[in-house]
Amino acid sequence: GILMNKDQVKGQVKTIAGKVQQAKGKLVDSKSQEVKGAKLQAEGSAQKGYGDAKEVVKDARQAAKDAVASHS
């Protein structure tokens, strides 16, 4: 749906924060900040992917319920 679950939101926030941190690291020539930013982006992408998967399962369950209800 249009609404995002908490894992999708938190994942998106982490991804954006990681991009900002990585850019800041490049700006001040700090490899450790760049690496931390890249790691945060990866965590965010993984968490958003988990949230996306939860939505797929939820949608599939709803479709199954709807199919059963329409045959009753």
Coordinates of N, CA and C in Angstrom, one line a residue:
G1 N 0.8 -1.2 0.0 CA 0.0 0.0 0.0 C 0.9 1.3 0.0
I2 N 0.2 2.4 0.2 CA 0.9 3.7 0.2 C 1.6 3.9 1.5
L3 N 1.0 3.4 2.6 CA 1.6 3.6 3.9 C 2.8 2.6 4.1
M4 N 3.8 3.1 4.7 CA 5.0 2.2 4.9 C 5.0 1.7 6.3
N5 N 5.5 0.5 6.5 CA 5.6 -0.1 7.8 C 6.9 0.5 8.5
K6 N 7.0 0.2 9.8 CA 8.1 0.9 10.5 C 9.5 0.5 10.0
D7 N 9.6 -0.8 9.6 CA 10.9 -1.2 9.0 C 11.3 -0.5 7.7
Q8 N 10.3 -0.3 6.9 CA 10.5 0.5 5.7 C 10.9 1.9 6.0
V9 N 10.2 2.5 6.9 CA 10.5 3.9 7.3 C 11.9 4.0 7.9
K10 N 12.2 3.2 8.9 CA 13.5 3.2 9.6 C 14.6 2.9 8.6
G11 N 14.4 2.0 7.7 CA 15.4 1.6 6.7 C 15.7 2.8 5.8
Q12 N 14.6 3.5 5.4 CA 14.8 4.6 4.5 C 15.6 5.7 5.2
V13 N 15.2 6.0 6.5 CA 15.9 7.0 7.2 C 17.4 6.7 7.4
K14 N 17.7 5.4 7.7 CA 19.1 5.0 7.8 C 19.9 5.1 6.5
T15 N 19.2 4.8 5.4 CA 19.9 4.9 4.1 C 20.2 6.4 3.8
I16 N 19.3 7.3 4.1 CA 19.5 8.7 3.8 C 20.6 9.2 4.8
A17 N 20.5 8.9 6.1 CA 21.5 9.3 7.0 C 22.9 8.8 6.6
G18 N 23.0 7.6 6.1 CA 24.3 7.0 5.7 C 24.8 7.7 4.5
K19 N 24.0 8.1 3.6 CA 24.4 8.9 2.4 C 25.0 10.2 2.9
V20 N 24.3 10.9 3.8 CA 24.8 12.2 4.3 C 26.1 12.0 5.0
Q21 N 26.2 11.0 5.9 CA 27.5 10.7 6.6 C 28.6 10.4 5.6
Q22 N 28.3 9.6 4.6 CA 29.4 9.3 3.6 C 29.8 10.5 2.9
A23 N 28.9 11.4 2.5 CA 29.2 12.6 1.8 C 30.0 13.5 2.6
K24 N 29.6 13.6 3.9 CA 30.4 14.4 4.9 C 31.8 13.9 5.0
G25 N 32.0 12.6 5.1 CA 33.3 12.0 5.2 C 34.2 12.3 4.0
K26 N 33.6 12.3 2.8 CA 34.3 12.7 1.6 C 34.7 14.1 1.6
L27 N 33.8 15.0 2.1 CA 34.0 16.4 2.2 C 35.2 16.7 3.1
V28 N 35.3 16.1 4.2 CA 36.4 16.4 5.2 C 37.5 15.4 5.0
D29 N 37.5 14.5 4.0 CA 38.5 13.5 3.7 C 38.7 12.6 4.9
S30 N 37.6 12.1 5.4 CA 37.6 11.1 6.5 C 37.1 9.8 6.1
K31 N 38.1 8.8 5.8 CA 37.7 7.5 5.4 C 36.8 6.8 6.4
S32 N 37.0 7.0 7.7 CA 36.2 6.3 8.6 C 34.8 6.7 8.6
Q33 N 34.5 8.0 8.4 CA 33.2 8.5 8.2 C 32.5 8.0 6.9
E34 N 33.3 7.9 5.9 CA 32.8 7.4 4.6 C 32.4 5.9 4.8
V35 N 33.2 5.1 5.5 CA 32.9 3.7 5.7 C 31.7 3.6 6.6
K36 N 31.6 4.4 7.7 CA 30.4 4.3 8.6 C 29.2 4.7 7.8
G37 N 29.3 5.7 6.9 CA 28.1 6.0 6.1 C 27.7 4.9 5.2
A38 N 28.7 4.3 4.6 CA 28.3 3.2 3.7 C 27.7 2.0 4.4
K39 N 28.2 1.8 5.6 CA 27.7 0.7 6.5 C 26.2 1.0 6.9
L40 N 26.0 2.3 7.2 CA 24.6 2.7 7.6 C 23.7 2.6 6.4
Q41 N 24.1 2.9 5.2 CA 23.3 2.7 4.0 C 22.9 1.3 3.8
A42 N 23.9 0.4 4.0 CA 23.7 -1.0 3.8 C 22.7 -1.5 4.8
E43 N 22.8 -1.1 6.1 CA 21.9 -1.5 7.1 C 20.5 -1.0 6.8
G44 N 20.4 0.2 6.3 CA 19.1 0.8 5.9 C 18.5 0.1 4.8
S45 N 19.2 -0.3 3.8 CA 18.7 -1.0 2.6 C 18.2 -2.4 3.1
A46 N 18.9 -3.0 4.0 CA 18.5 -4.4 4.4 C 17.2 -4.2 5.2
Q47 N 17.1 -3.2 6.1 CA 15.9 -3.1 6.9 C 14.7 -2.7 6.1
K48 N 14.9 -1.9 5.1 CA 13.8 -1.5 4.2 C 13.4 -2.8 3.4
G49 N 14.4 -3.6 3.0 CA 14.0 -4.8 2.3 C 13.2 -5.8 3.1
Y50 N 13.6 -5.8 4.4 CA 12.8 -6.7 5.3 C 11.4 -6.1 5.5
G51 N 11.3 -4.8 5.6 CA 9.9 -4.2 5.6 C 9.1 -4.4 4.4
D52 N 9.8 -4.4 3.2 CA 9.1 -4.6 1.9 C 8.6 -6.1 1.9
A53 N 9.4 -7.0 2.4 CA 9.0 -8.4 2.4 C 7.8 -8.6 3.3
K54 N 7.8 -7.9 4.5 CA 6.7 -8.0 5.4 C 5.4 -7.6 4.7
E55 N 5.5 -6.5 3.9 CA 4.3 -6.0 3.2 C 3.8 -7.0 2.1
V56 N 4.7 -7.7 1.4 CA 4.4 -8.7 0.5 C 3.6 -9.8 1.1
V57 N 4.1 -10.3 2.3 CA 3.4 -11.4 3.0 C 2.1 -10.9 3.5
K58 N 2.0 -9.7 4.0 CA 0.7 -9.2 4.5 C -0.3 -9.1 3.3
D59 N 0.2 -8.6 2.2 CA -0.7 -8.5 1.0 C -1.2 -9.9 0.5
A60 N -0.3 -10.8 0.6 CA -0.6 -12.2 0.1 C -1.7 -12.8 1.1
R61 N -1.5 -12.6 2.4 CA -2.5 -13.1 3.3 C -3.8 -12.5 3.1
Q62 N -3.9 -11.2 2.8 CA -5.1 -10.5 2.6 C -5.8 -11.0 1.3
A63 N -5.0 -11.2 0.3 CA -5.5 -11.8 -1.0 C -6.1 -13.2 -0.8
A64 N -5.4 -14.0 0.1 CA -6.0 -15.3 0.4 C -7.3 -15.2 1.1
K65 N -7.3 -14.3 2.1 CA -8.6 -14.1 2.9 C -9.7 -13.7 2.0
D66 N -9.4 -12.7 1.1 CA -10.4 -12.2 0.1 C -10.9 -13.3 -0.8
A67 N -10.0 -14.2 -1.2 CA -10.4 -15.2 -2.2 C -11.3 -16.2 -1.4
V68 N -11.0 -16.6 -0.2 CA -11.8 -17.5 0.6 C -13.2 -16.9 0.8
A69 N -13.2 -15.6 1.2 CA -14.4 -14.9 1.5 C -15.3 -14.8 0.3
S70 N -14.7 -14.7 -0.9 CA -15.6 -14.5 -2.1 C -16.2 -15.9 -2.6
H71 N -15.6 -17.0 -2.0 CA -16.1 -18.3 -2.4 C -17.1 -18.8 -1.3
S72 N -17.3 -18.0 -0.3 CA -18.2 -18.5 0.8 C -19.7 -18.2 0.4

